[in-house]
Amino acid sequence: MAPDPDVATGPLDLAARVDEALAVQALAFGLSEEEIDIRRWIVLRHLTNPGARALGATTPDGRLVGFVYGMPNDRSHWWSTVVEPHLRADGADGWLDDSFVITELHVHPAHQARGIGRELITALTDGADEPRSILSAVDTESPARRLYRSLGYRDLARRVVFPSAPSPYAVMGAPLPLLRGGPGQARGGAEVN
């Protein structure tokens, strides 16, 4: 799917626009005001990590309708310490090394299913120096999980419980660059013959 032509994807000063981004996340993910306040602190802390980068999707009038951010993974980060035992149990803990983690990817519900999420995640990971990417997603069959699978992500661990999260998560990983298009597409967008 081609991205929405009325939405531009590009670099995002996430620290300056954190409240706009969290408003998108709140709508897309159903967050309370208390959760937004906690996530604001987390996002701003993440952005201080070496290699942290963000992209945004904006309408012609400059309204933020989607964002993604991530960074090179570090086993000492909280997320890694939670998922590592689950990955180790499945023999996949090596994915925590030399990988780029997608920390958040959210698109405003009114702009979903238009290729914006795909454009954001592929553009962000195309700039990564690491050979692979990892992320976590709510462990249900959802449009987000289908998107990740179409990009080459596969389940590395399931039923991962994060403290204070109401639902279990799946940890997924993909080699970089991510797949483009659907079946029959190779990494980087070349057609498979």
Short mmCIF file of N, CA, C and O in Angstrom, two decimals, residues 62-158:
data_model
loop_
_atom_site.label_atom_id
_atom_site.label_comp_id
_atom_site.label_asym_id
_atom_site.label_seq_id
_atom_site.Cartn_x
_atom_site.Cartn_y
_atom_site.Cartn_z
N GLY A 62 0.34 20.81 9.33
CA GLY A 62 1.34 20.58 10.38
C GLY A 62 0.87 19.76 11.55
O GLY A 62 1.61 19.59 12.53
N ARG A 63 -0.34 19.20 11.48
CA ARG A 63 -0.85 18.38 12.58
C ARG A 63 -0.20 17.01 12.57
O ARG A 63 -0.14 16.34 11.53
N LEU A 64 0.32 16.58 13.72
CA LEU A 64 0.96 15.27 13.85
C LEU A 64 -0.11 14.19 13.92
O LEU A 64 -0.99 14.23 14.78
N VAL A 65 -0.05 13.22 12.99
CA VAL A 65 -1.03 12.14 12.98
C VAL A 65 -0.40 10.76 13.17
O VAL A 65 -1.10 9.76 13.20
N GLY A 66 0.92 10.73 13.30
CA GLY A 66 1.60 9.47 13.55
C GLY A 66 3.05 9.73 13.93
O GLY A 66 3.61 10.77 13.59
N PHE A 67 3.62 8.79 14.65
CA PHE A 67 5.04 8.91 15.01
C PHE A 67 5.62 7.55 15.32
O PHE A 67 4.90 6.60 15.64
N VAL A 68 6.92 7.47 15.20
CA VAL A 68 7.68 6.28 15.56
C VAL A 68 8.99 6.76 16.15
O VAL A 68 9.52 7.80 15.75
N TYR A 69 9.48 6.03 17.13
CA TYR A 69 10.84 6.29 17.59
C TYR A 69 11.46 5.00 18.06
O TYR A 69 10.78 4.03 18.37
N GLY A 70 12.78 5.00 18.05
CA GLY A 70 13.52 3.83 18.46
C GLY A 70 14.97 4.18 18.68
O GLY A 70 15.39 5.33 18.51
N MET A 71 15.74 3.14 19.03
CA MET A 71 17.15 3.33 19.34
C MET A 71 17.86 1.99 19.29
O MET A 71 17.22 0.94 19.35
N PRO A 72 19.19 2.03 19.21
CA PRO A 72 19.93 0.77 19.32
C PRO A 72 19.62 0.13 20.68
O PRO A 72 19.55 0.82 21.70
N ASN A 73 19.39 -1.17 20.68
CA ASN A 73 19.05 -1.84 21.92
C ASN A 73 20.26 -1.94 22.84
O ASN A 73 21.39 -2.04 22.39
N ASP A 74 19.97 -1.93 24.12
CA ASP A 74 20.99 -2.07 25.16
C ASP A 74 20.42 -3.04 26.19
O ASP A 74 19.33 -2.80 26.73
N ARG A 75 21.14 -4.12 26.47
CA ARG A 75 20.65 -5.12 27.42
C ARG A 75 20.41 -4.56 28.82
O ARG A 75 19.69 -5.17 29.60
N SER A 76 21.01 -3.42 29.14
CA SER A 76 20.82 -2.85 30.48
C SER A 76 19.53 -2.03 30.58
O SER A 76 19.12 -1.67 31.67
N HIS A 77 18.87 -1.75 29.44
CA HIS A 77 17.61 -1.00 29.49
C HIS A 77 16.51 -1.86 30.10
O HIS A 77 16.49 -3.08 29.95
N TRP A 78 15.58 -1.21 30.75
CA TRP A 78 14.48 -1.88 31.45
C TRP A 78 13.76 -2.88 30.55
O TRP A 78 13.53 -4.03 30.95
N TRP A 79 13.39 -2.47 29.34
CA TRP A 79 12.65 -3.34 28.43
C TRP A 79 13.41 -4.64 28.20
O TRP A 79 12.84 -5.72 28.27
N SER A 80 14.71 -4.53 27.94
CA SER A 80 15.52 -5.72 27.69
C SER A 80 15.58 -6.64 28.89
O SER A 80 15.55 -7.87 28.74
N THR A 81 15.64 -6.07 30.09
CA THR A 81 15.72 -6.92 31.28
C THR A 81 14.41 -7.68 31.50
O THR A 81 14.43 -8.79 32.03
N VAL A 82 13.30 -7.12 31.05
CA VAL A 82 12.01 -7.81 31.19
C VAL A 82 11.88 -8.92 30.15
O VAL A 82 11.44 -10.03 30.46
N VAL A 83 12.26 -8.64 28.89
CA VAL A 83 12.04 -9.63 27.83
C VAL A 83 13.14 -10.69 27.75
O VAL A 83 12.90 -11.78 27.23
N GLU A 84 14.32 -10.41 28.27
CA GLU A 84 15.45 -11.33 28.14
C GLU A 84 15.15 -12.75 28.64
O GLU A 84 15.44 -13.73 27.93
N PRO A 85 14.56 -12.95 29.82
CA PRO A 85 14.30 -14.33 30.25
C PRO A 85 13.35 -15.07 29.30
O PRO A 85 13.51 -16.27 29.07
N HIS A 86 12.38 -14.36 28.72
CA HIS A 86 11.44 -14.98 27.78
C HIS A 86 12.17 -15.38 26.49
O HIS A 86 11.94 -16.46 25.94
N LEU A 87 13.02 -14.48 26.01
CA LEU A 87 13.78 -14.78 24.80
C LEU A 87 14.78 -15.92 25.04
O LEU A 87 14.94 -16.80 24.20
N ARG A 88 15.44 -15.90 26.20
CA ARG A 88 16.40 -16.95 26.54
C ARG A 88 15.70 -18.31 26.58
O ARG A 88 16.24 -19.31 26.09
N ALA A 89 14.50 -18.36 27.15
CA ALA A 89 13.75 -19.62 27.25
C ALA A 89 13.47 -20.21 25.86
O ALA A 89 13.37 -21.43 25.72
N ASP A 90 13.34 -19.33 24.85
CA ASP A 90 13.09 -19.79 23.49
C ASP A 90 14.36 -19.80 22.64
O ASP A 90 14.29 -19.94 21.42
N GLY A 91 15.53 -19.59 23.27
CA GLY A 91 16.79 -19.60 22.55
C GLY A 91 16.99 -18.41 21.62
O GLY A 91 17.74 -18.49 20.66
N ALA A 92 16.30 -17.31 21.91
CA ALA A 92 16.35 -16.15 21.02
C ALA A 92 16.94 -14.91 21.68
O ALA A 92 16.81 -13.82 21.14
N ASP A 93 17.63 -15.06 22.81
CA ASP A 93 18.13 -13.87 23.51
C ASP A 93 19.24 -13.15 22.74
O ASP A 93 19.52 -11.98 23.00
N GLY A 94 19.85 -13.78 21.75
CA GLY A 94 20.84 -13.10 20.91
C GLY A 94 20.26 -11.94 20.13
O GLY A 94 20.98 -11.04 19.71
N TRP A 95 18.93 -11.93 19.96
CA TRP A 95 18.26 -10.82 19.28
C TRP A 95 18.41 -9.50 20.04
O TRP A 95 18.23 -8.43 19.47
N LEU A 96 18.74 -9.57 21.31
CA LEU A 96 18.91 -8.34 22.09
C LEU A 96 20.22 -7.63 21.76
O LEU A 96 20.39 -6.46 22.10
N ASP A 97 21.13 -8.32 21.11
CA ASP A 97 22.41 -7.74 20.75
C ASP A 97 22.37 -7.24 19.30
O ASP A 97 21.79 -7.88 18.44
N ASP A 98 23.02 -6.12 19.08
CA ASP A 98 23.18 -5.57 17.73
C ASP A 98 21.84 -5.46 16.99
O ASP A 98 21.70 -5.89 15.85
N SER A 99 20.84 -4.90 17.69
CA SER A 99 19.53 -4.71 17.07
C SER A 99 19.00 -3.31 17.39
O SER A 99 19.38 -2.69 18.37
N PHE A 100 18.13 -2.84 16.51
CA PHE A 100 17.48 -1.55 16.67
C PHE A 100 16.07 -1.82 17.18
O PHE A 100 15.31 -2.54 16.54
N VAL A 101 15.74 -1.26 18.34
CA VAL A 101 14.43 -1.51 18.93
C VAL A 101 13.46 -0.40 18.53
O VAL A 101 13.79 0.78 18.59
N ILE A 102 12.29 -0.81 18.07
CA ILE A 102 11.19 0.13 17.82
C ILE A 102 10.49 0.29 19.16
O ILE A 102 9.87 -0.64 19.67
N THR A 103 10.61 1.48 19.72
CA THR A 103 10.08 1.72 21.06
C THR A 103 8.59 2.01 21.00
O THR A 103 7.82 1.45 21.79
N GLU A 104 8.18 2.88 20.11
CA GLU A 104 6.76 3.20 19.94
C GLU A 104 6.47 3.46 18.47
O GLU A 104 7.30 4.08 17.77
N LEU A 105 5.32 3.04 18.00
CA LEU A 105 4.79 3.36 16.67
C LEU A 105 3.29 3.50 16.83
O LEU A 105 2.61 2.54 17.23
N HIS A 106 2.78 4.70 16.55
CA HIS A 106 1.34 4.94 16.70
C HIS A 106 0.85 5.86 15.59
O HIS A 106 1.55 6.80 15.21
N VAL A 107 -0.34 5.57 15.09
CA VAL A 107 -1.00 6.38 14.08
C VAL A 107 -2.39 6.72 14.59
O VAL A 107 -3.10 5.84 15.12
N HIS A 108 -2.78 7.98 14.43
CA HIS A 108 -4.12 8.44 14.83
C HIS A 108 -5.16 7.52 14.17
O HIS A 108 -5.05 7.20 12.99
N PRO A 109 -6.17 7.08 14.92
CA PRO A 109 -7.16 6.15 14.35
C PRO A 109 -7.80 6.63 13.05
O PRO A 109 -8.06 5.81 12.16
N ALA A 110 -8.00 7.92 12.87
CA ALA A 110 -8.60 8.43 11.64
C ALA A 110 -7.66 8.31 10.44
O ALA A 110 -8.10 8.46 9.29
N HIS A 111 -6.40 8.01 10.67
CA HIS A 111 -5.41 7.90 9.60
C HIS A 111 -4.83 6.50 9.47
O HIS A 111 -3.89 6.29 8.69
N GLN A 112 -5.37 5.54 10.21
CA GLN A 112 -4.86 4.17 10.14
C GLN A 112 -5.30 3.51 8.84
O GLN A 112 -6.24 3.96 8.18
N ALA A 113 -4.60 2.43 8.48
CA ALA A 113 -4.87 1.63 7.28
C ALA A 113 -4.66 2.44 6.00
O ALA A 113 -5.31 2.19 4.98
N ARG A 114 -3.73 3.40 6.04
CA ARG A 114 -3.39 4.21 4.87
C ARG A 114 -1.91 4.12 4.52
O ARG A 114 -1.40 4.91 3.75
N GLY A 115 -1.18 3.18 5.13
CA GLY A 115 0.23 3.00 4.83
C GLY A 115 1.17 3.89 5.63
O GLY A 115 2.38 3.85 5.44
N ILE A 116 0.63 4.68 6.56
CA ILE A 116 1.46 5.60 7.33
C ILE A 116 2.37 4.86 8.30
O ILE A 116 3.56 5.16 8.40
N GLY A 117 1.83 3.90 9.03
CA GLY A 117 2.65 3.13 9.96
C GLY A 117 3.77 2.40 9.25
O GLY A 117 4.92 2.38 9.70
N ARG A 118 3.46 1.79 8.11
CA ARG A 118 4.46 1.10 7.29
C ARG A 118 5.56 2.07 6.87
O ARG A 118 6.75 1.77 6.96
N GLU A 119 5.18 3.24 6.39
CA GLU A 119 6.15 4.25 5.95
C GLU A 119 7.03 4.69 7.11
O GLU A 119 8.26 4.82 6.97
N LEU A 120 6.44 4.92 8.26
CA LEU A 120 7.21 5.38 9.43
C LEU A 120 8.24 4.34 9.87
O LEU A 120 9.41 4.65 10.06
N ILE A 121 7.81 3.10 10.04
CA ILE A 121 8.72 2.08 10.57
C ILE A 121 9.81 1.73 9.57
O ILE A 121 10.97 1.53 9.94
N THR A 122 9.47 1.65 8.28
CA THR A 122 10.51 1.31 7.30
C THR A 122 11.51 2.46 7.15
O THR A 122 12.71 2.22 7.05
N ALA A 123 11.04 3.69 7.15
CA ALA A 123 11.95 4.83 7.04
C ALA A 123 12.88 4.90 8.26
O ALA A 123 14.08 5.17 8.12
N LEU A 124 12.35 4.64 9.44
CA LEU A 124 13.19 4.69 10.65
C LEU A 124 14.23 3.58 10.63
O LEU A 124 15.41 3.82 10.88
N THR A 125 13.82 2.36 10.32
CA THR A 125 14.77 1.24 10.34
C THR A 125 15.75 1.31 9.18
O THR A 125 16.87 0.80 9.29
N ASP A 126 15.38 1.94 8.07
CA ASP A 126 16.32 2.08 6.95
C ASP A 126 17.54 2.89 7.37
O ASP A 126 18.62 2.72 6.79
N GLY A 127 17.41 3.74 8.38
CA GLY A 127 18.52 4.53 8.87
C GLY A 127 19.32 3.86 9.97
O GLY A 127 20.27 4.45 10.49
N ALA A 128 18.95 2.64 10.33
CA ALA A 128 19.64 1.94 11.43
C ALA A 128 20.93 1.30 10.93
O ALA A 128 21.00 0.80 9.81
N ASP A 129 21.95 1.29 11.77
CA ASP A 129 23.21 0.63 11.46
C ASP A 129 23.18 -0.85 11.83
O ASP A 129 24.03 -1.62 11.38
N GLU A 130 22.23 -1.23 12.66
CA GLU A 130 22.14 -2.61 13.15
C GLU A 130 21.56 -3.52 12.05
O GLU A 130 20.79 -3.06 11.21
N PRO A 131 21.88 -4.82 12.10
CA PRO A 131 21.40 -5.74 11.07
C PRO A 131 19.98 -6.28 11.31
O PRO A 131 19.45 -7.00 10.47
N ARG A 132 19.38 -5.91 12.44
CA ARG A 132 18.04 -6.43 12.73
C ARG A 132 17.30 -5.47 13.65
O ARG A 132 17.89 -4.59 14.26
N SER A 133 15.99 -5.71 13.75
CA SER A 133 15.12 -4.87 14.56
C SER A 133 14.26 -5.75 15.46
O SER A 133 13.90 -6.86 15.07
N ILE A 134 13.97 -5.24 16.65
CA ILE A 134 13.07 -5.93 17.57
C ILE A 134 12.04 -4.95 18.10
O ILE A 134 12.25 -3.72 18.08
N LEU A 135 10.92 -5.48 18.55
CA LEU A 135 9.85 -4.66 19.12
C LEU A 135 8.95 -5.55 19.96
O LEU A 135 9.06 -6.78 19.92
N SER A 136 8.05 -4.93 20.71
CA SER A 136 7.02 -5.68 21.41
C SER A 136 5.67 -5.12 21.02
O SER A 136 5.53 -3.93 20.76
N ALA A 137 4.69 -6.00 20.95
CA ALA A 137 3.32 -5.62 20.57
C ALA A 137 2.35 -6.45 21.41
O ALA A 137 2.66 -7.58 21.78
N VAL A 138 1.20 -5.88 21.68
CA VAL A 138 0.18 -6.61 22.43
C VAL A 138 -0.03 -7.96 21.74
O VAL A 138 -0.15 -8.04 20.52
N ASP A 139 -0.03 -9.03 22.53
CA ASP A 139 -0.06 -10.40 22.01
C ASP A 139 -1.48 -10.83 21.64
O ASP A 139 -2.06 -11.74 22.24
N THR A 140 -2.04 -10.15 20.66
CA THR A 140 -3.32 -10.53 20.07
C THR A 140 -3.18 -10.37 18.56
O THR A 140 -2.29 -9.67 18.08
N GLU A 141 -4.05 -11.03 17.84
CA GLU A 141 -4.04 -10.83 16.39
C GLU A 141 -4.69 -9.48 16.13
O GLU A 141 -5.83 -9.25 16.47
N SER A 142 -3.93 -8.58 15.55
CA SER A 142 -4.37 -7.20 15.37
C SER A 142 -3.79 -6.66 14.07
O SER A 142 -2.86 -7.24 13.50
N PRO A 143 -4.31 -5.52 13.60
CA PRO A 143 -3.70 -4.89 12.42
C PRO A 143 -2.21 -4.59 12.63
O PRO A 143 -1.42 -4.74 11.70
N ALA A 144 -1.82 -4.21 13.83
CA ALA A 144 -0.41 -3.92 14.09
C ALA A 144 0.43 -5.18 13.91
O ALA A 144 1.48 -5.15 13.24
N ARG A 145 0.01 -6.29 14.47
CA ARG A 145 0.77 -7.54 14.33
C ARG A 145 0.83 -7.98 12.87
O ARG A 145 1.86 -8.46 12.39
N ARG A 146 -0.27 -7.80 12.12
CA ARG A 146 -0.25 -8.15 10.69
C ARG A 146 0.73 -7.25 9.93
O ARG A 146 1.45 -7.73 9.06
N LEU A 147 0.77 -5.97 10.27
CA LEU A 147 1.73 -5.06 9.65
C LEU A 147 3.15 -5.54 9.92
O LEU A 147 3.97 -5.68 9.00
N TYR A 148 3.47 -5.82 11.17
CA TYR A 148 4.81 -6.25 11.52
C TYR A 148 5.19 -7.54 10.78
O TYR A 148 6.30 -7.66 10.26
N ARG A 149 4.28 -8.48 10.71
CA ARG A 149 4.57 -9.73 9.99
C ARG A 149 4.82 -9.46 8.51
O ARG A 149 5.70 -10.06 7.90
N SER A 150 4.05 -8.55 7.91
CA SER A 150 4.23 -8.24 6.49
C SER A 150 5.59 -7.59 6.22
O SER A 150 6.08 -7.63 5.10
N LEU A 151 6.19 -7.01 7.25
CA LEU A 151 7.50 -6.38 7.12
C LEU A 151 8.65 -7.35 7.41
O LEU A 151 9.81 -6.98 7.30
N GLY A 152 8.31 -8.58 7.79
CA GLY A 152 9.32 -9.59 8.06
C GLY A 152 9.54 -9.91 9.52
O GLY A 152 10.38 -10.77 9.86
N TYR A 153 8.82 -9.24 10.42
CA TYR A 153 8.95 -9.56 11.84
C TYR A 153 8.30 -10.92 12.11
O TYR A 153 7.28 -11.26 11.52
N ARG A 154 8.92 -11.67 13.02
CA ARG A 154 8.34 -12.95 13.45
C ARG A 154 8.37 -12.97 14.97
O ARG A 154 9.16 -12.28 15.61
N ASP A 155 7.50 -13.79 15.55
CA ASP A 155 7.45 -13.91 17.00
C ASP A 155 8.71 -14.56 17.52
O ASP A 155 9.12 -15.62 17.03
N LEU A 156 9.32 -13.92 18.51
CA LEU A 156 10.48 -14.48 19.20
C LEU A 156 10.09 -15.02 20.57
O LEU A 156 10.69 -15.96 21.06
N ALA A 157 9.10 -14.38 21.19
CA ALA A 157 8.57 -14.82 22.49
C ALA A 157 7.15 -14.29 22.60
O ALA A 157 6.84 -13.23 22.08
N ARG A 158 6.31 -15.05 23.27
CA ARG A 158 4.91 -14.64 23.46
C ARG A 158 4.57 -14.69 24.93
O ARG A 158 5.28 -15.28 25.72
#
